[in-house]
Amino acid sequence: MCTLRSYPLLPRRHPVSSRDSEGTMTTAARAPVRAPGLRVIRGEGQRREEPLASRDAVARVLMEAGADMLLRRISPARAQEIERKVDRVLDLFDRVDVAPVLMPVLKRHLDELEALMRETREVRAARR
């Protein structure tokens, strides 16, 4: 049986003491500071297709594929193919940092990944 008492207590927030312009101590009650967390982004329900131009964008593709697989919108085989291509692209990003001459190869793989994701999104939309 789980009770609320089994959870650790969070520290209480106390008023903050500070010195005013005259050097005397003052106590000001401040509103509790929120820890960084999730925030809502207004998007009007429309998803914006993001070009794959950065490592972050490619990582988001991998997360999207994982979520789609868990929700059974795509097959595990398709998710595995996306993961394989994402790994290759992320490796190429690292290699381009060292040898910029590989940029055309990275661009080609990014285009292939974008085409695969476009096809995946079409398949996913058809299943709905």
PDB file of C-alpha atoms in Angstrom:
ATOM      1  CA  MET A   1       0.000   0.000   0.000  1.00  0.00           C
ATOM      2  CA  CYS A   2       1.359   3.377  -0.980  1.00  0.00           C
ATOM      3  CA  THR A   3       0.717   6.450   1.108  1.00  0.00           C
ATOM      4  CA  LEU A   4       1.741  10.030   0.702  1.00  0.00           C
ATOM      5  CA  ARG A   5       3.915   9.705   3.790  1.00  0.00           C
ATOM      6  CA  SER A   6       6.191   7.314   1.903  1.00  0.00           C
ATOM      7  CA  TYR A   7       7.307  10.117  -0.412  1.00  0.00           C
ATOM      8  CA  PRO A   8      10.155  12.392   0.710  1.00  0.00           C
ATOM      9  CA  LEU A   9       9.162  15.878   1.782  1.00  0.00           C
ATOM     10  CA  LEU A  10      10.368  18.760  -0.327  1.00  0.00           C
ATOM     11  CA  PRO A  11      12.162  21.582   1.482  1.00  0.00           C
ATOM     12  CA  ARG A  12       9.939  24.501   2.398  1.00  0.00           C
ATOM     13  CA  ARG A  13      10.569  27.853   0.834  1.00  0.00           C
ATOM     14  CA  HIS A  14      11.424  30.522   3.380  1.00  0.00           C
ATOM     15  CA  PRO A  15      11.415  34.285   2.972  1.00  0.00           C
ATOM     16  CA  VAL A  16      14.641  35.594   1.500  1.00  0.00           C
ATOM     17  CA  SER A  17      16.746  38.039   3.509  1.00  0.00           C
ATOM     18  CA  SER A  18      18.601  40.760   1.665  1.00  0.00           C
ATOM     19  CA  ARG A  19      20.278  44.079   2.372  1.00  0.00           C
ATOM     20  CA  ASP A  20      18.550  47.244   1.203  1.00  0.00           C
ATOM     21  CA  SER A  21      20.328  50.383  -0.037  1.00  0.00           C
ATOM     22  CA  GLU A  22      20.966  51.553   3.559  1.00  0.00           C
ATOM     23  CA  GLY A  23      22.659  48.313   4.528  1.00  0.00           C
ATOM     24  CA  THR A  24      19.913  47.050   6.838  1.00  0.00           C
ATOM     25  CA  MET A  25      18.529  43.546   6.573  1.00  0.00           C
ATOM     26  CA  THR A  26      15.088  43.229   5.006  1.00  0.00           C
ATOM     27  CA  THR A  27      12.943  40.162   4.548  1.00  0.00           C
ATOM     28  CA  ALA A  28      11.010  39.909   1.357  1.00  0.00           C
ATOM     29  CA  ALA A  29       8.602  37.079   0.726  1.00  0.00           C
ATOM     30  CA  ARG A  30       9.205  35.914  -2.796  1.00  0.00           C
ATOM     31  CA  ALA A  31       7.022  33.761  -4.961  1.00  0.00           C
ATOM     32  CA  PRO A  32       8.350  30.232  -5.247  1.00  0.00           C
ATOM     33  CA  VAL A  33      10.736  29.776  -8.150  1.00  0.00           C
ATOM     34  CA  ARG A  34       9.615  27.086 -10.537  1.00  0.00           C
ATOM     35  CA  ALA A  35      12.052  24.472 -11.641  1.00  0.00           C
ATOM     36  CA  PRO A  36      12.647  24.365 -15.393  1.00  0.00           C
ATOM     37  CA  GLY A  37      10.289  21.938 -17.029  1.00  0.00           C
ATOM     38  CA  LEU A  38       7.989  21.497 -19.970  1.00  0.00           C
ATOM     39  CA  ARG A  39       6.343  24.485 -21.540  1.00  0.00           C
ATOM     40  CA  VAL A  40       3.444  24.748 -23.935  1.00  0.00           C
ATOM     41  CA  ILE A  41       4.183  25.986 -27.426  1.00  0.00           C
ATOM     42  CA  ARG A  42       1.191  27.338 -29.307  1.00  0.00           C
ATOM     43  CA  GLY A  43       1.039  25.709 -32.718  1.00  0.00           C
ATOM     44  CA  GLU A  44      -2.624  25.907 -33.683  1.00  0.00           C
ATOM     45  CA  GLY A  45      -2.614  22.141 -34.235  1.00  0.00           C
ATOM     46  CA  GLN A  46      -0.487  22.363 -37.373  1.00  0.00           C
ATOM     47  CA  ARG A  47       2.842  20.613 -37.532  1.00  0.00           C
ATOM     48  CA  ARG A  48       5.586  22.466 -39.308  1.00  0.00           C
ATOM     49  CA  GLU A  49       7.840  20.291 -41.420  1.00  0.00           C
ATOM     50  CA  GLU A  50      11.378  21.008 -40.294  1.00  0.00           C
ATOM     51  CA  PRO A  51      14.303  20.721 -42.707  1.00  0.00           C
ATOM     52  CA  LEU A  52      16.997  18.339 -41.523  1.00  0.00           C
ATOM     53  CA  ALA A  53      19.808  20.823 -41.198  1.00  0.00           C
ATOM     54  CA  SER A  54      21.163  20.110 -37.713  1.00  0.00           C
ATOM     55  CA  ARG A  55      21.916  17.306 -35.311  1.00  0.00           C
ATOM     56  CA  ASP A  56      18.929  18.370 -33.197  1.00  0.00           C
ATOM     57  CA  ALA A  57      16.532  18.064 -36.134  1.00  0.00           C
ATOM     58  CA  VAL A  58      17.881  14.603 -36.933  1.00  0.00           C
ATOM     59  CA  ALA A  59      17.533  13.552 -33.283  1.00  0.00           C
ATOM     60  CA  ARG A  60      13.904  14.718 -33.336  1.00  0.00           C
ATOM     61  CA  VAL A  61      13.321  12.432 -36.346  1.00  0.00           C
ATOM     62  CA  LEU A  62      14.547   9.500 -34.265  1.00  0.00           C
ATOM     63  CA  MET A  63      12.235  10.433 -31.387  1.00  0.00           C
ATOM     64  CA  GLU A  64       9.309  10.810 -33.785  1.00  0.00           C
ATOM     65  CA  ALA A  65       9.971   7.364 -35.240  1.00  0.00           C
ATOM     66  CA  GLY A  66      10.209   5.838 -31.773  1.00  0.00           C
ATOM     67  CA  ALA A  67       6.899   7.383 -30.727  1.00  0.00           C
ATOM     68  CA  ASP A  68       5.246   6.252 -33.968  1.00  0.00           C
ATOM     69  CA  MET A  69       6.478   2.714 -33.437  1.00  0.00           C
ATOM     70  CA  LEU A  70       5.223   2.629 -29.838  1.00  0.00           C
ATOM     71  CA  LEU A  71       1.845   3.926 -30.999  1.00  0.00           C
ATOM     72  CA  ARG A  72       1.903   1.282 -33.770  1.00  0.00           C
ATOM     73  CA  ARG A  73       1.678   3.868 -36.524  1.00  0.00           C
ATOM     74  CA  ILE A  74       4.760   2.426 -38.215  1.00  0.00           C
ATOM     75  CA  SER A  75       6.294  -1.031 -38.218  1.00  0.00           C
ATOM     76  CA  PRO A  76       9.358  -1.923 -36.167  1.00  0.00           C
ATOM     77  CA  ALA A  77      11.191  -2.619 -39.436  1.00  0.00           C
ATOM     78  CA  ARG A  78      10.558   0.949 -40.655  1.00  0.00           C
ATOM     79  CA  ALA A  79      11.587   2.366 -37.286  1.00  0.00           C
ATOM     80  CA  GLN A  80      14.779   0.315 -37.431  1.00  0.00           C
ATOM     81  CA  GLU A  81      15.551   1.611 -40.931  1.00  0.00           C
ATOM     82  CA  ILE A  82      15.048   5.199 -39.733  1.00  0.00           C
ATOM     83  CA  GLU A  83      17.296   4.535 -36.740  1.00  0.00           C
ATOM     84  CA  ARG A  84      20.002   3.110 -39.010  1.00  0.00           C
ATOM     85  CA  LYS A  85      19.874   6.149 -41.287  1.00  0.00           C
ATOM     86  CA  VAL A  86      19.860   8.572 -38.324  1.00  0.00           C
ATOM     87  CA  ASP A  87      22.941   6.868 -36.861  1.00  0.00           C
ATOM     88  CA  ARG A  88      24.698   7.188 -40.211  1.00  0.00           C
ATOM     89  CA  VAL A  89      23.784  10.884 -40.539  1.00  0.00           C
ATOM     90  CA  LEU A  90      24.896  11.709 -36.994  1.00  0.00           C
ATOM     91  CA  ASP A  91      28.189   9.942 -37.657  1.00  0.00           C
ATOM     92  CA  LEU A  92      28.593  11.990 -40.845  1.00  0.00           C
ATOM     93  CA  PHE A  93      27.927  15.223 -38.924  1.00  0.00           C
ATOM     94  CA  ASP A  94      30.889  14.341 -36.680  1.00  0.00           C
ATOM     95  CA  ARG A  95      33.077  13.443 -39.640  1.00  0.00           C
ATOM     96  CA  VAL A  96      32.198  16.672 -41.486  1.00  0.00           C
ATOM     97  CA  ASP A  97      33.401  18.648 -38.456  1.00  0.00           C
ATOM     98  CA  VAL A  98      36.838  17.091 -38.991  1.00  0.00           C
ATOM     99  CA  ALA A  99      36.797  16.879 -42.805  1.00  0.00           C
ATOM    100  CA  PRO A 100      34.459  19.451 -44.446  1.00  0.00           C
ATOM    101  CA  VAL A 101      35.079  17.798 -47.820  1.00  0.00           C
ATOM    102  CA  LEU A 102      32.481  15.166 -46.783  1.00  0.00           C
ATOM    103  CA  MET A 103      29.660  17.738 -46.810  1.00  0.00           C
ATOM    104  CA  PRO A 104      28.192  16.487 -50.135  1.00  0.00           C
ATOM    105  CA  VAL A 105      27.987  12.958 -48.687  1.00  0.00           C
ATOM    106  CA  LEU A 106      26.209  14.306 -45.586  1.00  0.00           C
ATOM    107  CA  LYS A 107      23.817  16.291 -47.770  1.00  0.00           C
ATOM    108  CA  ARG A 108      22.983  13.184 -49.814  1.00  0.00           C
ATOM    109  CA  HIS A 109      22.251  11.151 -46.673  1.00  0.00           C
ATOM    110  CA  LEU A 110      20.164  13.977 -45.218  1.00  0.00           C
ATOM    111  CA  ASP A 111      18.108  14.060 -48.432  1.00  0.00           C
ATOM    112  CA  GLU A 112      17.603  10.281 -48.240  1.00  0.00           C
ATOM    113  CA  LEU A 113      16.495  10.545 -44.610  1.00  0.00           C
ATOM    114  CA  GLU A 114      14.080  13.371 -45.464  1.00  0.00           C
ATOM    115  CA  ALA A 115      12.596  11.275 -48.284  1.00  0.00           C
ATOM    116  CA  LEU A 116      12.186   8.297 -45.949  1.00  0.00           C
ATOM    117  CA  MET A 117      10.488  10.486 -43.333  1.00  0.00           C
ATOM    118  CA  ARG A 118       8.207  12.060 -45.942  1.00  0.00           C
ATOM    119  CA  GLU A 119       7.170   8.563 -47.051  1.00  0.00           C
ATOM    120  CA  THR A 120       6.758   7.461 -43.417  1.00  0.00           C
ATOM    121  CA  ARG A 121       4.517  10.410 -42.634  1.00  0.00           C
ATOM    122  CA  GLU A 122       2.382   9.632 -45.695  1.00  0.00           C
ATOM    123  CA  VAL A 123       2.051   5.987 -44.619  1.00  0.00           C
ATOM    124  CA  ARG A 124       1.234   7.087 -41.068  1.00  0.00           C
ATOM    125  CA  ALA A 125      -1.414   9.538 -42.298  1.00  0.00           C
ATOM    126  CA  ALA A 126      -2.996   6.838 -44.481  1.00  0.00           C
ATOM    127  CA  ARG A 127      -3.348   4.491 -41.481  1.00  0.00           C
ATOM    128  CA  ARG A 128      -5.339   7.042 -39.469  1.00  0.00           C
TER     129      ARG A 128
END
